[in-house]
XYZ file of C-alpha atoms in Angstrom:
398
model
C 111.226 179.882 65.007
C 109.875 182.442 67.508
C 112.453 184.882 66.576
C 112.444 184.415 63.168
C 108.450 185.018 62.916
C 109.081 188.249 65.154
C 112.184 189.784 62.891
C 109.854 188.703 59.492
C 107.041 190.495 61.059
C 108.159 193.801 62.208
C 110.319 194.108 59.105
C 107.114 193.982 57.285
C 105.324 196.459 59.333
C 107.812 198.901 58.930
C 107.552 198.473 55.160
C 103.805 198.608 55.318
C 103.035 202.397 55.866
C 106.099 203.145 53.096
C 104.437 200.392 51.089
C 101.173 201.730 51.128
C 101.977 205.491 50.673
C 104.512 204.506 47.459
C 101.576 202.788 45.688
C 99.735 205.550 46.271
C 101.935 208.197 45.396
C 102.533 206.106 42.069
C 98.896 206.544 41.503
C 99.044 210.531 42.115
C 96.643 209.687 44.881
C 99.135 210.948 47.815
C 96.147 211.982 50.238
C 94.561 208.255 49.622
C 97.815 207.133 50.821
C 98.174 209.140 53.839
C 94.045 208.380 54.421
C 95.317 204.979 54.824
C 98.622 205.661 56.942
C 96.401 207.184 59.088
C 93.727 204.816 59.834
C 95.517 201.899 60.391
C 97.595 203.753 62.940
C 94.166 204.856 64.424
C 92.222 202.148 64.444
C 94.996 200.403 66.543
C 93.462 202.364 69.754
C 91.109 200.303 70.209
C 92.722 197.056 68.676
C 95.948 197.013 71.067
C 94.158 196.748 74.215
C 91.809 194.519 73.435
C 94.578 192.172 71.819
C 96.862 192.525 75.162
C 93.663 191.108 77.086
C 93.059 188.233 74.939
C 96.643 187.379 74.738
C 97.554 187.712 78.327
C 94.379 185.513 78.672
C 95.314 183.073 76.508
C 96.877 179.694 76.735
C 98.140 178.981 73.053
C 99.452 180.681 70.237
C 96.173 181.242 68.431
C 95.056 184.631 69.751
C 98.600 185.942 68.098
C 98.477 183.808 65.024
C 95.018 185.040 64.376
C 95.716 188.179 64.372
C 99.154 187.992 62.480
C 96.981 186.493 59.654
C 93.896 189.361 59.257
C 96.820 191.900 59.599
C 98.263 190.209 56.544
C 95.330 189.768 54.623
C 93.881 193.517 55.167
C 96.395 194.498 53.641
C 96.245 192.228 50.758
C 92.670 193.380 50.486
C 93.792 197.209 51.025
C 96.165 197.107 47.612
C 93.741 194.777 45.903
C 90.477 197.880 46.650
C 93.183 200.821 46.249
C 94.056 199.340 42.609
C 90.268 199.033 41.788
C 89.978 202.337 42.763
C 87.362 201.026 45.761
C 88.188 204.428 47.679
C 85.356 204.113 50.488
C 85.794 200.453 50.586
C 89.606 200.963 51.015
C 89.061 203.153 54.094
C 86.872 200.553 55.940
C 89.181 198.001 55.104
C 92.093 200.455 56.857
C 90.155 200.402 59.746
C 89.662 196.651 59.831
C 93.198 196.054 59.511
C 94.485 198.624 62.040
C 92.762 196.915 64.777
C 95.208 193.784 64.636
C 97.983 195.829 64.133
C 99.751 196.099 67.510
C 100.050 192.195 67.385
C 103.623 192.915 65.362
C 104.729 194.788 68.196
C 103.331 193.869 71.859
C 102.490 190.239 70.911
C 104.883 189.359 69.704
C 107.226 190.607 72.890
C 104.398 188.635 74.944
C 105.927 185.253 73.434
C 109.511 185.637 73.434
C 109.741 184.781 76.427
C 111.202 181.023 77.880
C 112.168 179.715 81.690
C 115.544 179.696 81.362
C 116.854 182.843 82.139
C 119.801 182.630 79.815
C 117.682 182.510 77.372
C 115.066 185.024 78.446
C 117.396 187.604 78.911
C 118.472 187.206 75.437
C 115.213 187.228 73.525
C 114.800 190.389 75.446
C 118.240 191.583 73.613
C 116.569 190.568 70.284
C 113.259 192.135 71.145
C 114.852 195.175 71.810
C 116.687 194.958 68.541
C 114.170 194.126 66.407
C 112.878 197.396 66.219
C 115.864 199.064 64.934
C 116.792 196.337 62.760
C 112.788 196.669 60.772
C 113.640 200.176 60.614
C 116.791 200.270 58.991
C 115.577 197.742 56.595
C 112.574 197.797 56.209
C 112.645 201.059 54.155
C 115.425 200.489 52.477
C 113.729 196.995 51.226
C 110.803 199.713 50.010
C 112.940 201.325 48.030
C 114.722 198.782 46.530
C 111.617 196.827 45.501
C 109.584 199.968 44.130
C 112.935 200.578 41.680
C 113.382 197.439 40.721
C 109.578 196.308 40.704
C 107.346 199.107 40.367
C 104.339 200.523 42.387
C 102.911 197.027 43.045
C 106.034 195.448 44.353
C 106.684 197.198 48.101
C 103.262 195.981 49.248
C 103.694 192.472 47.962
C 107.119 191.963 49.810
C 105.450 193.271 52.871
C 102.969 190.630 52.097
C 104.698 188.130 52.055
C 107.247 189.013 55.133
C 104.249 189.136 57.023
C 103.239 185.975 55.892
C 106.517 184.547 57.356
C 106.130 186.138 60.610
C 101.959 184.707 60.752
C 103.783 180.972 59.607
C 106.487 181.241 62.505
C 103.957 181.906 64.839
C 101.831 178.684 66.104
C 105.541 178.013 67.832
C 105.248 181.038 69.576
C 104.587 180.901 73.928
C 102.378 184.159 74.398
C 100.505 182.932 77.843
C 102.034 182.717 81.330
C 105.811 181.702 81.979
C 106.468 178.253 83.430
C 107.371 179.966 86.496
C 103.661 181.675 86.217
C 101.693 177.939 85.978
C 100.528 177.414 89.258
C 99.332 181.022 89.690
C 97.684 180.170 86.202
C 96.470 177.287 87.676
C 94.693 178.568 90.749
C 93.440 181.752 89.128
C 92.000 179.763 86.564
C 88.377 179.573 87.906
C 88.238 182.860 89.689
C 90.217 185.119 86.652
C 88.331 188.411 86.465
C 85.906 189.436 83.217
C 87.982 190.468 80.171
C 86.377 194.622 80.730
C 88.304 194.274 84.463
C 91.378 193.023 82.737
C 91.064 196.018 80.122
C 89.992 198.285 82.726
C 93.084 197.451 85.317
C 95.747 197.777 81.986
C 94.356 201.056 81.646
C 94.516 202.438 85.100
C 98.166 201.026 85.973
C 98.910 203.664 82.899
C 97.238 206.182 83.885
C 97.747 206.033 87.843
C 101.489 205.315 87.984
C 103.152 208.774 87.380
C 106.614 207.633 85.608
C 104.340 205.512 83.399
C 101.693 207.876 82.404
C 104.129 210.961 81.985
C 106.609 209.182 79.218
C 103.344 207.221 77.719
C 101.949 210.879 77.260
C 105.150 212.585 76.089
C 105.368 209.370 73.710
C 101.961 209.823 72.250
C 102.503 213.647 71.371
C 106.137 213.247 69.884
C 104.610 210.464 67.792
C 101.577 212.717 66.408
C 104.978 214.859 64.853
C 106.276 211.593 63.513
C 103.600 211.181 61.720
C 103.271 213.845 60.093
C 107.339 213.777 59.297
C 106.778 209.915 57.768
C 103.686 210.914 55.355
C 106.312 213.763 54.207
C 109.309 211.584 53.709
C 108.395 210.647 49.699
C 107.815 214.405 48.816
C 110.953 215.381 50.766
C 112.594 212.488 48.757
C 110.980 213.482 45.453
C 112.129 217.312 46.746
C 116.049 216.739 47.750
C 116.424 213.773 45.352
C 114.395 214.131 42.761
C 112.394 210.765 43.076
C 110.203 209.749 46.434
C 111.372 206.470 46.532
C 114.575 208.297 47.586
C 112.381 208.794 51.058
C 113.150 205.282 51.715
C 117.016 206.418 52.255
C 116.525 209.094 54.349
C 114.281 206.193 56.722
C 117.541 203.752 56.156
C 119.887 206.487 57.249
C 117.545 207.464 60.403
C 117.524 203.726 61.316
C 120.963 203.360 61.354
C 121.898 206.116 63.079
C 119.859 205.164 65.336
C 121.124 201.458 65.745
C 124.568 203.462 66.438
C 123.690 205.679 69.164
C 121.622 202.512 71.112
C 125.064 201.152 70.952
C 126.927 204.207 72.447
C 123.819 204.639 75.053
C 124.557 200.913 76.303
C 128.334 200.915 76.451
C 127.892 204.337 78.570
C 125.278 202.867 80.439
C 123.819 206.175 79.618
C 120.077 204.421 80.797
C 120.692 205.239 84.394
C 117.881 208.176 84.506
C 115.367 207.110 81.540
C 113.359 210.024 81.862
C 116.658 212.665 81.370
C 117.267 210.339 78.063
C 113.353 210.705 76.894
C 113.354 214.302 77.187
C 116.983 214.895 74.858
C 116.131 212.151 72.631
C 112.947 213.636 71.992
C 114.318 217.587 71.709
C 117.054 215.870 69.699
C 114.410 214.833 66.998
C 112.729 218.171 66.997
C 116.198 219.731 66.219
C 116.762 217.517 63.070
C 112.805 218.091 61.773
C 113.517 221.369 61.909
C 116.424 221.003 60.072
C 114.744 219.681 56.891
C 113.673 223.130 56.257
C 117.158 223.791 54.938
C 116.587 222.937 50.774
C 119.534 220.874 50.529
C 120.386 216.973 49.817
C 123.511 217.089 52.281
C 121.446 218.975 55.156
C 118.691 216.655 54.481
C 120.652 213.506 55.407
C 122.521 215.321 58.409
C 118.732 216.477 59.873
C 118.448 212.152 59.151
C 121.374 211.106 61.291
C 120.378 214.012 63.864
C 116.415 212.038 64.194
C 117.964 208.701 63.903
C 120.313 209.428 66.972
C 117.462 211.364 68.922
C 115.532 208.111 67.915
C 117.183 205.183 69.122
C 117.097 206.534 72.712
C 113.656 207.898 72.725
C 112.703 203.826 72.257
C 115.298 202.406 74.618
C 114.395 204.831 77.472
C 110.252 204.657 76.776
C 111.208 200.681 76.717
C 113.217 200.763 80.278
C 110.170 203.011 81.973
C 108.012 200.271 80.935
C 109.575 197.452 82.088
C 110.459 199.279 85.377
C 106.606 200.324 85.796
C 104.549 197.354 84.302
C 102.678 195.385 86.822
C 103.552 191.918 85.728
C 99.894 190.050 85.132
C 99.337 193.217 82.956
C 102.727 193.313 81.646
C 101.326 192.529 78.074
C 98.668 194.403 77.999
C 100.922 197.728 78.807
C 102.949 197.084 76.175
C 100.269 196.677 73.674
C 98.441 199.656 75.045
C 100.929 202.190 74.724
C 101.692 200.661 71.087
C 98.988 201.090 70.317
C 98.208 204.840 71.772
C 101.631 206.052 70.079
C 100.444 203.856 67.039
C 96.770 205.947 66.933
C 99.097 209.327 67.730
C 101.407 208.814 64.602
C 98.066 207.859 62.473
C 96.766 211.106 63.744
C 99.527 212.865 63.063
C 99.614 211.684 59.330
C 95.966 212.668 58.768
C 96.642 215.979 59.961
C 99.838 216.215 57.401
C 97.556 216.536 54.464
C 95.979 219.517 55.168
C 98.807 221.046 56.399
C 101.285 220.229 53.185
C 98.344 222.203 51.487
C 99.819 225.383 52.902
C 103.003 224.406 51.836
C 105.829 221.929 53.222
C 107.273 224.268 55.306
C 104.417 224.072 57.777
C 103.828 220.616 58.272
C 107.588 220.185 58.831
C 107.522 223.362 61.948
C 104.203 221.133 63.017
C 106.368 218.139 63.142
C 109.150 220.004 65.274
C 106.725 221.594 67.297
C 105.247 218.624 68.700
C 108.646 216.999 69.450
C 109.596 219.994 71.647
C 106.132 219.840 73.163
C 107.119 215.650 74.082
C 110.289 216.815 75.459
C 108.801 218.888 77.368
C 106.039 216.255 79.382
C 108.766 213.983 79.241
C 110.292 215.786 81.832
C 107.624 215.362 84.551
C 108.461 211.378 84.613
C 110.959 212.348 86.875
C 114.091 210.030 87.783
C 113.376 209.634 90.866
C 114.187 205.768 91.754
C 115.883 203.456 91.255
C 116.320 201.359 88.042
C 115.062 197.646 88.553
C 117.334 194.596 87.993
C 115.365 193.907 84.545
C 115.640 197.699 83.467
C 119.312 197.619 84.039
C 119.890 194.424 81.994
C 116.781 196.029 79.340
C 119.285 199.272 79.133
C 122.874 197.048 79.020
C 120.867 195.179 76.018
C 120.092 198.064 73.958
């Protein structure tokens, strides 16, 4: 049920930002859209870390449930106020909902968790999966459903896929492992005040050097992303002549990067995470870049060129992670950095909108730009030891 909840979920979420920018775009109110993109991507800055606290603090499935269900209903309440044409309301409402965003992604990797180690190890497999799965499709769901069902119809199946995923979830296990309980037990009365919790996630970021070096080279390739997903319906509309067609350039970067997760884990190729980061990430600048070429074919090849720079971007930021993540704060890092490279993207998509004023041309060299500038930090979280037992398996899984 677990999985099921978690697959529902972040299939949803990655329909949700298409979703919202397609009813927008129907409405010939593309910088609404983006407006929107962009603040529930921001507002998740302050709504991941404060979610990894109370969910690492927790001892039942409500914290996660909870938030599952305002994520789903902000966004009922974002197309219901975008259709009314509510257009100040709708931006307090993207704010609202943004904060219980990271919930798809770090809680839910918080509760697939279980004491036998058989087990664990794969729900970390499907974890790690998930993501490209929801991105392959998820967009291609978008499309499908905005042909088929018009402006309206994207956002209702994310709706309701969300819905799933806030159903599955009262089965869910986010607090301690069994093999946690008696430290539960005995830290029970002396636990430390939710702002030292929040405060020590924080620091074990910032202070370990691996850790805070791919977090930061994360955060500034994803302010490039965004900008590149706000501009996937006008490249669509562009290359293809509709921007639904946006949702197959998404379904083509997913799978390629499903494909080259596979090749990475048959070579093992996860052995220095850091090397991986930095050519993933220059590997994603290269096929930005390469949508500046005004041509359907090049247009999918600069696709499969981002989808394989993708896939290992994720699967080495993932291994760092594990490797680095103090384990009572384990949760909390995950949610954290979702949430900073959530807020980065969001930022990135607010800044598209001014920049596609001066033309497409230079939002898509801003986009490139910032990729080369990740590549370039993501060098400094240097390779230098050893992989951990769990990263190994986390790499082998992927």
């Amino acid at each position: 049920m677990p999985s099921t909840g978690a697959l529902a979920s972040r299939v949803g979420n990655e329909m949700a930002g298409t979703a919202v920018l397609l009813f927008a775009f129907a409405e010939s109110s593309r910088g609404e859209g983006a407006a929107v993109f962009g603040l529930l991507a921001v507002a998740a800055a302050v709504g991941g870390p404060l979610l990894g606290v109370w969910i690492d603090r927790g001892r039942s499935a409500a914290p996660l449930t909870l938030s599952l269900v305002a994520f789903t209903l902000g966004l009922v309440a974002i197309g219901a106020s975008m259709h009314a044409g509510q257009d100040h309301l709708t931006m307090v409402l993207a704010v609202a909902t943004g904060l219980f965003g990271p919930a798809v992604a770090g809680g839910w990797s918080a509760s697939l968790t279980s004491s036998d180690p058989q087990k664990a190890r794969r729900l970390v497999v499907f974890d790690a999966s998930s993501y490209s799965v929801a991105g392959l499709v998820g967009p291609a769901l978008a499309g499908v459903a905005y042909a088929v069902g018009g402006r309206a119809a994207p956002l209702a199946l994310t709706v309701a896929l969300l819905a799933i995923g806030s159903m599955c979830a009262p089965w869910a296990h986010p607090g301690p492992t069994p093999s946690d309980a008696v430290a539960a037990v005995d830290a029970r009365t002396s636990r430390p005040h939710p702002l030292s919790d929040l405060r020590s996630g924080m620091l074990a970021i910032v202070r370990q050097p691996r850790l805070r070096w791919a977090t930061t080279s994360s955060c500034i390739a994803f302010f490039g992303f965004g900008i590149f997903a706000v501009m996937v319906p006008s490249i669509g509309a562009a290359r293809f002549g509709s921007p639904a067609a946006g949702s197959l350039i998404l379904s083509v970067l997913a799978g390629a990067a499903l494909v080259s997760n596979a090749v990475l884990a048959r070579r093992d190729g996860l052995g220095r995470p850091a090397a991986v980061l930095t050519a993933s990430t220059a590997a994603i600048a290269t096929g930005i870049a390469m949508l500046l070429i005004n041509n359907p074919a090049a247009t999918l090849v600069a696709a499969v060129i981002v989808g394989a720079g993708d896939g290992p971007q994720l699967a080495s930021l993932l291994h760092i992670r594990h490797a680095e993540a103090p384990q009572r704060l384990r949760t909390q890092i995950f949610t954290t950095g979702a949430s900073l490279k959530i807020t980065a993207s969001g930022l990135g998509a607010l800044a598209a909108v001014p920049l596609m004023h001066h033309g497409m041309a230079t939002a898509i060299v801003t986009a490139a730009v910032a990729h080369l500038a990740g590549a370039g930090v993501a060098v400094m979280a240097r390779d230098n030891t050893p992989a951990t037992p769990f990263a190994r398996l986390l790499g082998q899984a992927r």
